[in-house]
Amino acid sequence: MKGYAGKLLRVNLSNGKISKEEISDSMKRDFLGGRGFAVKLLWDEVRHADPLSEKNKLIFATGPLTGQSIPSSGKMVIASKSPLTGGYGDGNIGTMASVYLKKAGYDVVVVEGKSEKPCYLLIEDENVRIVEAFELWGKNTFEAQDLLEKKHGKNSGILLTGPAGENLIGFSTVMSQRGRAGGRPGMGAVMGSKRLKAIVIKGTGSIVNFDENKLQEMGKKGYAEIKGKSNYDFWMKQGTMQAFDWANENACLPTYNYREGVFELSKEMDGYVVEKLHAGRKGCPLCNMQCGHIIRDSSGQEAELDYENVGMLGPNIGLGNLPKVALLNRMADEWGLDTISLGSCIGFIMEASERGLIAEKIKWGDFEAAQKLIIEIGKGEGLGKLFSHGVKVAAETIGKGSQKWAMQVKGLEISAYNCHACPGMALAFGTSPIGAHHKEAWIIAWEIANDRFSYNKPKVEKLIEFQRIRGGFFESATVCRLPWVEVSFGVDWYPEYLEAITGERKSWEDIYRLGDRIYNLIRAFWIREVPSFGRKWDYPPDRWFEETQSGGKMKGIKVDREKYEQMLSWYYELRGWDQKGIPLKETLEGLGLRGVSQEMIGQVG
Ligand code: SF4
């Protein structure tokens, strides 16, 4: 099939074996690329492995849309069995490494085993080598990127783990290009466990598409359509920070560890402050709506901001100063720590301190203490040791009811939306297949605009529609969802692009079916790998059911537990799962997952 490089590169770091395999057309048709390839490979090849052992595998996967001359297509998916959650984990990252990987002739890299010594993988078209990396080990992700660029040139795609990944911190990410991050559920720790500091990719080939002329023409039209959108100029000024004011006005800004949804210092740090402090913009390759906004942090260095990291390292820890938030964000990027999980851990620590559950006295908004905590967490030392596997494990250790306000689902910390008064988004977090993350179904904007307080079946249907498009299609294609989500770029472009690239037409029905196949396989992976997995894993924390915000326009409102149960039951029914959340045999077989259903005899509903 056209549009793919066609090969999977397999590297075993235990024995140094490097091999190249053809990717079959059936794999391309049934799983498309990116997340689809990743979950299929993990299902087939990783069984009951300790995530930080040599038995686990780390997948870097592009899709047919990756690296093409179409909007925002510089993405790849990084996936593995997660050391943070124990289940399926992945994340997308926009990086030149995705573009160069396909140019080098590979759609996917599978890293297996564990190197004895620190190393990096060097891919230069067909030449692939494992190189010793003693001089890189211990370096932060900015320093290591500089050293590798010096050695291999700036025209290299570089993926890195930071010191946090080397120290096996559960929410360490994979970083690239001084600020691009991906793989929230500990993909950086899996790299660290394999002693793989980096992957450096140089590719000079090109991808053969089915109809290159048509693709070029449609790509140009797509870029022009994005530029012509009515909110394009505003987006370019604020990027995802345009959501900050909106979230505060709608009482869903994560504030004081999600106790509140409105932050009294929001005007000190919203999108308009970003505009005033603007010092540049950064983003992923092939994107004409780059969303990384650069300001000078409180130490005078450049730092990149987006809504999620400002929400979590600002209001969620009670800090209302944007340059200080930018510095914390830069530190997280240097260490290779996920900013959402980090902000959640720091917010939890501040609340635990206020309640007297830990000995340390750390007040809300304490900037110096937050810096110290980032270093301790990155090293896994001091208080950081307790939080090196996230708030779920820390709360289980601390006990005393703190699990109720450990803001996570399935072990992954919740992204920057407070859901006391957004039941649909609470369900989106509850059912997200990697743990609580907004990338699967950002239903909150639709919910607030259309139907905020109801708990009905159409809302659940809408949630599944978002999951199919965002978590199924975009993550596998592999392309950024933000043109569609943020400036209303026509979603119908994508099947057109896919057809010009591969030569095969996929209807939306086919695309939804693909999304369902991927979601069901991810679900099956969780069930196989996590013995206690089931319905109880699909709930947000008790804080949203039992407490209410103390002020603002959503004061007094909380998620109704019984009604949440009803929505979750509808969700299972619509997905073709039983009421324990286990896929039915006919659901799996109807999606062409017969082998999966057979392997799971006794577990499938
Ligand atoms: S919109 Fe942002 S995340 Fe998406 S491709 Fe562009 S820069 Fe990357």
Coordinates of C-alpha atoms and ligand atoms in Angstrom, one line a residue:
M1 CA 0.0 0.0 0.0
K2 CA 1.3 3.5 -0.9
G3 CA 2.0 6.3 1.6
Y4 CA 4.0 4.1 4.0
A5 CA 7.8 3.6 4.2
G6 CA 6.8 0.0 4.5
K7 CA 9.3 -1.3 7.1
L8 CA 9.5 -1.9 10.8
L9 CA 12.9 -1.5 12.3
R10 CA 13.6 -3.8 15.3
V11 CA 16.5 -3.2 17.6
N12 CA 17.4 -5.5 20.5
L13 CA 19.6 -3.6 23.0
S14 CA 20.4 -6.8 24.9
N15 CA 22.1 -8.6 22.1
G16 CA 22.7 -5.7 19.6
K17 CA 20.6 -7.4 16.9
I18 CA 19.1 -5.0 14.3
S19 CA 16.5 -6.3 11.8
K20 CA 14.1 -4.9 9.3
E21 CA 10.7 -6.3 8.7
E22 CA 8.0 -5.7 6.0
I23 CA 4.7 -4.3 7.3
S24 CA 1.9 -6.3 5.8
D25 CA -1.0 -4.6 4.0
S26 CA -3.5 -6.2 6.4
M27 CA -1.7 -4.6 9.3
K28 CA -1.9 -1.2 7.5
R29 CA -5.6 -1.7 6.7
D30 CA -6.7 -3.0 10.1
F31 CA -4.6 -0.8 12.3
L32 CA -3.6 2.2 10.0
G33 CA -0.4 3.3 11.9
G34 CA 0.7 5.2 15.1
R35 CA -1.4 4.0 18.0
G36 CA -3.0 1.3 16.0
F37 CA 0.3 -0.3 15.1
A38 CA 1.6 0.2 18.7
V39 CA -1.2 -1.6 20.4
K40 CA -1.2 -4.4 17.9
L41 CA 2.5 -4.9 18.5
L42 CA 2.2 -4.7 22.3
W43 CA -0.7 -7.1 22.3
D44 CA 1.2 -9.6 20.2
E45 CA 4.7 -9.2 21.8
V46 CA 4.4 -8.0 25.4
R47 CA 2.8 -10.4 27.9
H48 CA 2.9 -10.0 31.6
A49 CA 6.2 -8.1 31.5
D50 CA 7.4 -5.8 34.2
P51 CA 7.3 -2.4 32.4
L52 CA 10.9 -1.6 33.4
S53 CA 12.3 -5.0 32.5
E54 CA 14.0 -6.0 29.3
K55 CA 10.8 -7.9 28.3
N56 CA 8.9 -4.7 27.8
K57 CA 9.1 -3.0 24.4
L58 CA 9.1 0.6 23.3
I59 CA 7.3 1.5 20.1
F60 CA 7.8 4.6 18.0
A61 CA 5.2 4.6 15.3
T62 CA 4.2 7.0 12.5
G63 CA 1.2 6.7 10.2
P64 CA 0.3 7.2 6.6
L65 CA -0.4 10.9 7.1
T66 CA 2.9 11.5 9.0
G67 CA 5.4 13.7 7.3
Q68 CA 3.1 14.5 4.3
S69 CA 2.6 18.0 2.9
I70 CA -0.6 18.4 4.8
P71 CA -1.4 20.4 7.9
S72 CA 0.1 19.5 11.2
S73 CA 1.4 16.1 10.2
G74 CA 4.7 16.0 12.0
K75 CA 3.5 13.6 14.7
M76 CA 4.4 10.1 15.9
V77 CA 3.1 7.9 18.7
I78 CA 5.4 6.5 21.5
A79 CA 3.9 3.5 23.3
S80 CA 4.8 0.8 25.8
K81 CA 3.4 -1.0 28.7
S82 CA 3.3 1.9 31.2
P83 CA 5.4 1.9 34.3
L84 CA 3.0 4.5 35.8
T85 CA -0.3 2.6 35.3
G86 CA 0.7 -1.0 34.5
G87 CA -1.6 -0.9 31.4
Y88 CA -1.3 0.4 27.8
G89 CA 0.5 3.7 27.7
D90 CA 1.2 6.1 24.9
G91 CA 1.5 9.7 23.8
N92 CA 2.0 11.6 20.6
I93 CA 4.9 14.0 19.9
G94 CA 5.5 16.5 17.1
T95 CA 9.1 16.3 16.1
M96 CA 11.4 16.2 13.1
A97 CA 12.1 12.7 14.1
S98 CA 8.8 11.6 12.7
V99 CA 9.4 13.2 9.4
Y100 CA 13.0 11.8 9.1
L101 CA 12.0 8.3 10.3
K102 CA 9.7 7.9 7.3
K103 CA 12.3 9.4 5.0
A104 CA 14.9 7.0 6.4
G105 CA 12.6 4.2 5.3
Y106 CA 10.8 3.1 8.4
D107 CA 7.2 3.6 9.7
V108 CA 7.9 2.0 13.1
V109 CA 10.8 1.4 15.4
V110 CA 10.5 -1.3 18.1
V111 CA 13.1 -1.2 20.8
E112 CA 13.6 -4.4 22.8
G113 CA 15.8 -5.7 25.6
K114 CA 18.1 -3.6 27.7
S115 CA 21.6 -2.2 27.0
E116 CA 24.4 -2.9 29.5
K117 CA 25.8 0.6 29.0
P118 CA 24.1 3.9 28.2
C119 CA 23.6 4.2 24.5
Y120 CA 21.8 5.9 21.7
L121 CA 20.4 4.6 18.5
L122 CA 21.6 6.2 15.3
I123 CA 19.4 5.8 12.2
E124 CA 20.9 7.1 9.0
D125 CA 18.7 5.7 6.2
E126 CA 19.6 2.0 5.9
N127 CA 22.5 2.3 8.3
V128 CA 21.5 1.7 11.9
R129 CA 23.9 1.6 14.8
I130 CA 23.8 1.4 18.6
V131 CA 26.3 4.0 19.9
E132 CA 27.7 4.3 23.4
A133 CA 26.4 7.4 25.2
F134 CA 28.4 7.8 28.5
E135 CA 28.9 11.5 27.8
L136 CA 25.1 12.0 27.4
W137 CA 24.0 10.1 30.5
G138 CA 22.9 12.5 33.2
K139 CA 22.5 15.4 30.9
N140 CA 19.2 17.2 30.7
T141 CA 17.2 17.1 27.6
F142 CA 18.3 20.5 26.3
E143 CA 22.0 19.8 26.9
A144 CA 21.8 16.3 25.3
Q145 CA 19.9 17.8 22.3
D146 CA 22.7 20.4 21.8
L147 CA 25.4 17.7 22.1
L148 CA 23.8 15.4 19.6
E149 CA 23.1 18.3 17.2
K150 CA 26.7 19.3 17.4
K151 CA 27.7 15.8 16.5
H152 CA 25.2 14.8 13.9
G153 CA 24.0 18.2 12.6
K154 CA 20.9 20.2 13.0
N155 CA 19.1 18.3 10.3
S156 CA 18.6 15.3 12.6
G157 CA 15.4 14.3 14.3
I158 CA 16.2 13.6 18.0
L159 CA 14.2 11.9 20.7
L160 CA 15.5 11.9 24.2
T161 CA 14.9 10.9 27.7
G162 CA 15.9 13.2 30.5
P163 CA 17.5 12.6 33.9
A164 CA 14.0 11.7 35.3
G165 CA 13.7 8.9 32.7
E166 CA 17.2 7.7 33.6
N167 CA 16.0 7.6 37.3
L168 CA 12.9 5.6 36.2
I169 CA 10.4 8.2 37.4
G170 CA 6.9 7.0 36.5
F171 CA 5.7 10.0 34.6
S172 CA 8.9 10.9 32.7
T173 CA 8.3 11.8 29.0
V174 CA 10.2 11.5 25.8
M175 CA 11.4 15.0 24.7
S176 CA 12.5 16.5 21.4
Q177 CA 13.7 19.9 20.1
R178 CA 13.9 21.6 23.6
G179 CA 10.3 21.6 24.6
R180 CA 8.3 19.1 22.5
A181 CA 7.1 16.3 24.8
G182 CA 5.2 13.0 24.5
G183 CA 4.4 9.8 26.3
R184 CA 2.9 11.0 29.6
P185 CA 2.6 7.5 31.2
G186 CA 6.3 7.0 31.6
M187 CA 7.6 6.5 28.1
G188 CA 10.8 8.3 29.2
A189 CA 11.3 5.8 32.1
V190 CA 11.0 2.9 29.7
M191 CA 13.8 4.5 27.6
G192 CA 15.8 5.0 30.8
S193 CA 15.2 1.4 31.9
K194 CA 16.7 0.3 28.5
R195 CA 19.6 2.7 29.0
L196 CA 18.6 4.3 25.8
K197 CA 19.4 8.0 26.1
A198 CA 18.3 9.0 22.6
I199 CA 17.3 8.1 19.1
V200 CA 18.9 10.2 16.4
I201 CA 17.4 10.0 12.9
K202 CA 18.6 11.2 9.6
G203 CA 16.5 10.4 6.5
T204 CA 17.0 11.4 2.9
G205 CA 14.5 9.3 1.0
S206 CA 11.0 10.1 0.1
I207 CA 7.6 8.4 0.4
V208 CA 5.7 7.3 -2.7
N209 CA 2.1 8.3 -2.5
F210 CA -0.8 7.1 -4.6
D211 CA -1.6 10.5 -6.2
E212 CA 1.2 13.0 -5.3
N213 CA -0.2 15.8 -7.4
K214 CA -3.6 15.7 -5.9
L215 CA -2.1 15.4 -2.4
Q216 CA 0.0 18.5 -3.0
E217 CA -2.9 20.5 -4.3
M218 CA -5.2 19.4 -1.4
G219 CA -2.4 20.1 1.1
K220 CA -2.1 23.7 -0.1
K221 CA -5.8 24.2 0.1
G222 CA -5.8 22.8 3.6
Y223 CA -3.1 25.1 4.8
A224 CA -4.9 28.0 3.1
E225 CA -8.2 27.0 4.7
I226 CA -6.6 27.1 8.2
K227 CA -5.1 30.5 7.6
G228 CA -8.5 31.8 6.5
K229 CA -10.4 30.7 9.6
S230 CA -12.0 33.5 11.5
N231 CA -10.2 32.7 14.8
Y232 CA -6.8 32.0 13.2
D233 CA -5.3 35.3 14.2
F234 CA -6.4 35.0 17.8
W235 CA -5.1 31.4 17.9
M236 CA -1.7 32.6 16.6
K237 CA -1.7 35.2 19.4
Q238 CA -2.6 32.9 22.3
G239 CA -2.6 29.3 21.1
T240 CA -4.0 26.9 23.6
M241 CA -3.7 29.6 26.2
Q242 CA -6.9 31.0 24.7
A243 CA -8.6 28.3 26.9
F244 CA -7.3 29.8 30.1
D245 CA -9.9 32.6 30.5
W246 CA -12.6 30.4 29.2
A247 CA -11.8 27.7 31.8
N248 CA -11.7 30.2 34.6
E249 CA -15.0 31.8 33.6
N250 CA -16.6 28.4 33.4
A251 CA -15.2 27.3 36.7
C252 CA -13.2 24.4 35.4
L253 CA -9.7 25.7 35.8
P254 CA -7.8 23.2 38.0
T255 CA -7.1 25.3 41.1
Y256 CA -5.6 24.2 44.5
N257 CA -5.4 20.6 43.5
Y258 CA -8.8 20.7 41.8
R259 CA -10.6 21.8 45.0
E260 CA -11.7 25.0 43.1
G261 CA -12.4 25.8 39.5
V262 CA -11.8 29.6 39.6
F263 CA -8.4 31.2 40.4
E264 CA -8.3 34.6 41.9
L265 CA -5.0 35.5 40.2
S266 CA -6.1 34.3 36.7
K267 CA -5.8 37.7 35.2
E268 CA -2.1 37.7 36.0
M269 CA -1.4 34.8 33.8
D270 CA -4.0 34.4 31.1
G271 CA -3.6 34.4 27.3
Y272 CA -3.5 38.2 27.2
V273 CA -0.5 38.2 29.5
V274 CA 1.1 35.6 27.1
E275 CA 0.5 38.1 24.3
K276 CA 2.2 40.9 26.3
L277 CA 5.2 38.8 27.2
H278 CA 5.5 37.2 23.8
A279 CA 9.1 36.4 22.8
G280 CA 8.5 33.9 20.0
R281 CA 6.6 30.8 18.9
K282 CA 7.6 27.2 18.5
G283 CA 5.8 24.1 17.3
C284 CA 5.9 20.8 15.4
P285 CA 7.0 20.4 11.8
L286 CA 4.6 20.9 8.9
C287 CA 2.3 23.0 11.0
N288 CA 1.0 26.5 10.2
M289 CA -0.7 27.1 13.5
Q290 CA 2.2 26.5 15.9
C291 CA 1.0 26.5 19.4
G292 CA 4.1 26.7 21.6
H293 CA 4.3 30.3 23.0
I294 CA 7.7 31.5 24.2
I295 CA 8.2 34.0 27.0
R296 CA 11.2 34.9 29.2
D297 CA 10.9 33.0 32.5
S298 CA 11.7 34.5 35.8
S299 CA 15.4 33.7 35.3
G300 CA 15.4 35.5 31.9
Q301 CA 15.6 32.3 29.9
E302 CA 13.3 31.4 27.1
A303 CA 10.5 29.0 28.1
E304 CA 7.6 27.5 26.2
L305 CA 4.0 27.6 27.5
D306 CA 0.7 26.0 26.7
Y307 CA -2.6 25.8 28.6
E308 CA -2.0 22.4 30.2
N309 CA 1.3 23.2 31.7
V310 CA 0.2 26.7 32.9
G311 CA -3.0 25.3 34.4
M312 CA -1.2 22.6 36.3
L313 CA 2.0 24.5 37.4
G314 CA 0.0 27.7 38.0
P315 CA -3.5 27.7 39.6
N316 CA -3.3 24.0 40.5
I317 CA -0.4 24.8 42.9
G318 CA -1.7 28.3 43.7
L319 CA 1.0 30.1 41.8
G320 CA -0.2 33.2 39.9
N321 CA 2.9 34.5 38.2
L322 CA 3.5 33.5 34.5
P323 CA 7.3 33.9 34.3
K324 CA 7.6 31.8 37.4
V325 CA 5.3 29.2 36.0
A326 CA 7.4 29.3 32.8
L327 CA 10.5 28.5 34.8
L328 CA 8.9 25.5 36.4
N329 CA 7.8 24.3 33.0
R330 CA 11.2 24.7 31.6
M331 CA 12.7 22.7 34.5
A332 CA 10.1 20.0 33.9
D333 CA 11.1 19.9 30.2
E334 CA 14.8 19.7 31.0
W335 CA 14.3 16.9 33.5
G336 CA 11.9 15.2 31.1
L337 CA 9.0 15.2 33.5
D338 CA 5.4 15.4 32.4
T339 CA 4.0 18.8 33.4
I340 CA 0.5 17.6 34.0
S341 CA 1.4 14.8 36.4
L342 CA 4.1 17.0 38.0
G343 CA 1.6 19.8 38.7
S344 CA -0.8 17.3 40.1
C345 CA 1.9 15.9 42.4
I346 CA 3.0 19.3 43.6
G347 CA -0.7 20.4 44.2
F348 CA -1.3 17.2 46.1
I349 CA 1.8 17.7 48.3
M350 CA 0.7 21.3 49.1
E351 CA -2.7 20.0 50.1
A352 CA -1.2 17.2 52.1
S353 CA 1.0 19.7 53.9
E354 CA -1.9 21.9 54.7
R355 CA -3.8 19.0 56.2
G356 CA -0.8 17.9 58.2
L357 CA -0.4 14.6 56.5
I358 CA 3.3 15.1 55.7
A359 CA 6.0 16.6 57.8
E360 CA 7.1 19.1 55.3
K361 CA 5.6 22.6 55.5
I362 CA 4.9 23.7 51.9
K363 CA 2.4 26.5 51.3
W364 CA 0.2 27.0 48.2
G365 CA 2.1 29.0 45.6
D366 CA 5.5 28.5 47.2
F367 CA 7.7 28.9 44.1
E368 CA 11.0 28.0 45.7
A369 CA 9.5 24.9 47.3
A370 CA 8.1 23.9 43.9
Q371 CA 11.5 24.2 42.3
K372 CA 13.0 22.0 45.0
L373 CA 10.3 19.5 44.5
I374 CA 10.9 19.2 40.8
I375 CA 14.5 18.4 41.5
E376 CA 13.6 15.9 44.2
I377 CA 11.0 14.2 42.0
G378 CA 13.4 14.2 39.0
K379 CA 16.0 12.4 41.2
G380 CA 13.5 10.3 43.1
E381 CA 15.0 11.5 46.4
G382 CA 13.5 13.0 49.6
L383 CA 9.8 13.8 49.2
G384 CA 10.3 13.1 45.5
K385 CA 10.8 9.4 46.2
L386 CA 7.2 9.1 47.5
F387 CA 5.9 10.8 44.3
S388 CA 8.1 9.1 41.8
H389 CA 5.2 6.9 40.7
G390 CA 2.5 9.6 40.8
V391 CA -0.2 10.6 43.1
K392 CA -2.1 7.3 43.1
V393 CA 0.8 5.4 44.7
A394 CA 1.7 8.3 47.0
A395 CA -1.9 8.5 48.3
E396 CA -2.0 4.8 48.8
T397 CA 1.2 5.1 50.9
I398 CA 0.0 8.2 52.9
G399 CA -3.6 6.8 53.3
K400 CA -5.9 8.7 55.7
G401 CA -8.4 9.3 53.0
S402 CA -6.0 11.1 50.7
Q403 CA -7.0 8.7 47.8
K404 CA -10.2 10.8 47.5
W405 CA -8.3 13.9 46.4
A406 CA -5.4 12.1 44.5
M407 CA -6.5 13.5 41.1
Q408 CA -5.9 10.5 38.8
V409 CA -7.7 7.8 36.9
K410 CA -6.0 4.4 36.2
G411 CA -2.9 5.9 37.8
L412 CA -2.4 8.7 35.3
E413 CA -2.9 12.2 36.6
I414 CA -5.9 14.2 35.3
S415 CA -5.3 16.9 32.7
A416 CA -6.1 20.5 33.4
Y417 CA -9.9 20.5 33.6
N418 CA -11.8 20.6 36.9
C419 CA -15.0 18.5 36.4
H420 CA -17.2 19.2 39.5
A421 CA -19.7 20.6 37.1
C422 CA -18.8 18.8 33.9
P423 CA -20.1 15.2 34.1
G424 CA -19.4 14.3 30.5
M425 CA -15.8 15.4 30.8
A426 CA -15.6 13.4 34.1
L427 CA -16.7 10.3 32.1
A428 CA -14.2 11.2 29.3
F429 CA -11.4 11.1 31.9
G430 CA -12.9 8.0 33.5
T431 CA -12.9 6.0 30.2
S432 CA -9.8 7.4 28.5
P433 CA -7.8 4.3 27.6
I434 CA -4.4 5.4 28.9
G435 CA -5.7 6.9 32.2
A436 CA -7.0 10.4 32.6
H437 CA -6.0 12.4 29.5
H438 CA -7.8 15.0 27.5
K439 CA -6.5 13.9 24.1
E440 CA -9.1 11.1 23.7
A441 CA -12.3 13.2 24.1
W442 CA -12.2 16.8 25.0
I443 CA -16.0 16.9 25.3
I444 CA -15.9 19.7 27.9
A445 CA -16.1 22.5 25.3
W446 CA -19.1 20.9 23.6
E447 CA -20.7 20.1 26.9
I448 CA -20.4 23.6 28.3
A449 CA -21.7 25.1 25.1
N450 CA -24.6 22.7 24.6
D451 CA -25.7 20.6 27.5
R452 CA -23.6 21.1 30.7
F453 CA -25.6 19.5 33.5
S454 CA -27.4 16.6 31.9
Y455 CA -26.5 12.9 32.2
N456 CA -28.1 11.5 29.1
K457 CA -27.3 8.9 26.5
P458 CA -26.7 11.3 23.6
K459 CA -23.9 12.9 25.6
V460 CA -22.3 9.4 26.0
E461 CA -22.7 8.9 22.2
K462 CA -21.0 12.2 21.6
L463 CA -18.1 11.1 23.9
I464 CA -17.7 7.9 21.9
E465 CA -17.7 9.8 18.6
F466 CA -14.9 12.1 19.9
Q467 CA -12.9 9.1 21.1
R468 CA -13.3 7.4 17.7
I469 CA -12.1 10.4 15.8
R470 CA -9.4 11.7 18.2
G471 CA -8.2 8.6 20.0
G472 CA -8.8 6.2 17.2
F473 CA -8.2 8.0 13.9
F474 CA -5.9 11.0 14.6
E475 CA -3.6 9.0 16.9
S476 CA -3.2 6.3 14.2
A477 CA -3.1 8.5 11.1
T478 CA -0.8 10.1 12.7
V479 CA -1.7 13.8 12.7
C480 CA -2.4 16.6 15.1
R481 CA -6.1 17.0 16.1
L482 CA -5.8 20.7 16.9
P483 CA -6.6 22.2 13.4
W484 CA -10.0 20.4 13.6
V485 CA -10.5 21.1 17.3
E486 CA -9.3 24.7 17.6
V487 CA -9.9 26.4 14.3
S488 CA -12.6 24.1 12.9
F489 CA -10.6 22.8 10.0
G490 CA -12.9 20.5 8.0
V491 CA -12.6 17.0 9.4
D492 CA -13.7 15.7 6.0
W493 CA -10.3 16.6 4.5
Y494 CA -8.8 13.6 6.2
P495 CA -10.4 10.7 4.3
E496 CA -9.5 12.7 1.2
Y497 CA -5.9 13.0 2.2
L498 CA -5.8 9.3 3.1
E499 CA -7.2 8.3 -0.2
A500 CA -4.6 10.4 -2.2
I501 CA -1.8 9.0 0.0
T502 CA -2.8 5.3 0.1
G503 CA -5.1 4.9 -2.9
E504 CA -7.8 3.4 -0.6
R505 CA -11.0 5.1 0.3
K506 CA -12.2 4.9 3.9
S507 CA -15.7 6.1 4.8
W508 CA -16.4 7.6 8.2
E509 CA -18.0 4.3 9.1
D510 CA -14.7 2.5 8.3
I511 CA -12.8 5.1 10.3
Y512 CA -15.1 4.6 13.3
R513 CA -14.8 0.8 13.1
L514 CA -11.0 1.3 13.0
G515 CA -11.2 3.4 16.2
D516 CA -13.4 0.8 17.8
R517 CA -10.9 -2.0 16.9
I518 CA -8.1 0.0 18.5
Y519 CA -10.1 0.9 21.7
N520 CA -11.1 -2.7 22.1
L521 CA -7.6 -4.0 21.7
I522 CA -6.3 -1.4 24.3
R523 CA -9.1 -2.6 26.6
A524 CA -8.1 -6.2 26.1
F525 CA -4.5 -5.3 26.9
W526 CA -5.5 -3.8 30.2
I527 CA -7.6 -6.8 31.1
R528 CA -4.8 -9.2 30.3
E529 CA -2.0 -7.3 32.0
V530 CA -3.7 -5.9 35.1
P531 CA -5.5 -8.7 37.1
S532 CA -7.7 -6.4 39.1
F533 CA -8.8 -4.4 36.0
G534 CA -12.6 -3.8 35.5
R535 CA -15.4 -1.3 36.1
K536 CA -13.8 0.3 39.2
W537 CA -10.9 1.6 37.1
D538 CA -13.3 3.8 35.1
Y539 CA -14.1 6.4 37.8
P540 CA -12.7 9.9 38.5
P541 CA -11.6 10.6 42.1
D542 CA -14.1 11.0 44.9
R543 CA -13.4 14.7 45.2
W544 CA -15.7 15.4 42.2
F545 CA -18.5 13.3 43.7
E546 CA -18.3 14.3 47.3
E547 CA -17.1 17.9 47.5
T548 CA -18.1 21.2 45.8
Q549 CA -16.2 24.3 44.9
S550 CA -16.4 27.0 47.6
G551 CA -17.1 29.9 45.3
G552 CA -17.7 31.0 41.7
K553 CA -20.6 30.3 39.5
M554 CA -20.4 26.5 40.0
K555 CA -20.4 26.7 43.8
G556 CA -22.3 23.9 45.4
I557 CA -22.3 21.6 42.3
K558 CA -20.8 18.1 42.2
V559 CA -21.0 15.0 40.0
D560 CA -24.0 12.8 40.9
R561 CA -22.6 9.3 41.5
E562 CA -25.7 7.4 40.6
K563 CA -26.1 9.3 37.4
Y564 CA -22.4 8.8 36.6
E565 CA -23.0 5.1 37.1
Q566 CA -25.9 5.2 34.6
M567 CA -23.7 7.0 32.0
L568 CA -20.9 4.5 32.5
S569 CA -23.4 1.7 31.9
W570 CA -24.6 3.3 28.7
Y571 CA -21.0 3.7 27.7
Y572 CA -20.3 0.0 28.1
E573 CA -23.5 -0.9 26.3
L574 CA -22.7 1.4 23.3
R575 CA -19.2 0.0 23.2
G576 CA -20.4 -3.6 23.2
W577 CA -18.9 -4.4 26.7
D578 CA -20.5 -6.1 29.6
Q579 CA -21.3 -4.2 32.8
K580 CA -17.9 -5.1 34.2
G581 CA -16.4 -3.2 31.3
I582 CA -15.2 -6.4 29.5
P583 CA -15.7 -6.6 25.7
L584 CA -18.2 -9.1 24.6
K585 CA -17.0 -12.0 22.4
E586 CA -19.3 -10.8 19.6
T587 CA -17.9 -7.3 19.8
L588 CA -14.3 -8.5 19.5
E589 CA -15.1 -10.9 16.7
G590 CA -17.2 -8.3 14.9
L591 CA -14.2 -6.1 14.8
G592 CA -12.0 -8.8 13.3
L593 CA -10.3 -9.5 16.7
R594 CA -11.1 -13.2 16.8
G595 CA -7.6 -14.2 18.0
V596 CA -8.0 -11.7 20.9
S597 CA -11.3 -13.1 21.9
Q598 CA -9.9 -16.6 21.8
E599 CA -6.9 -15.7 23.9
M600 CA -9.2 -14.1 26.4
I601 CA -11.5 -17.0 26.9
G602 CA -12.8 -16.9 30.4
Q603 CA -12.3 -13.1 30.6
V604 CA -14.4 -11.8 27.7
G605 CA -18.0 -11.1 28.7
Ligands
SF4_1 S1 -1.1 22.7 16.5 FE1 0.6 22.7 18.1 S2 0.7 20.5 18.7 FE2 -0.5 20.6 16.8 S3 1.1 20.2 15.2 FE3 0.9 22.4 15.5 S4 2.4 23.0 16.9 FE4 2.2 20.8 17.1

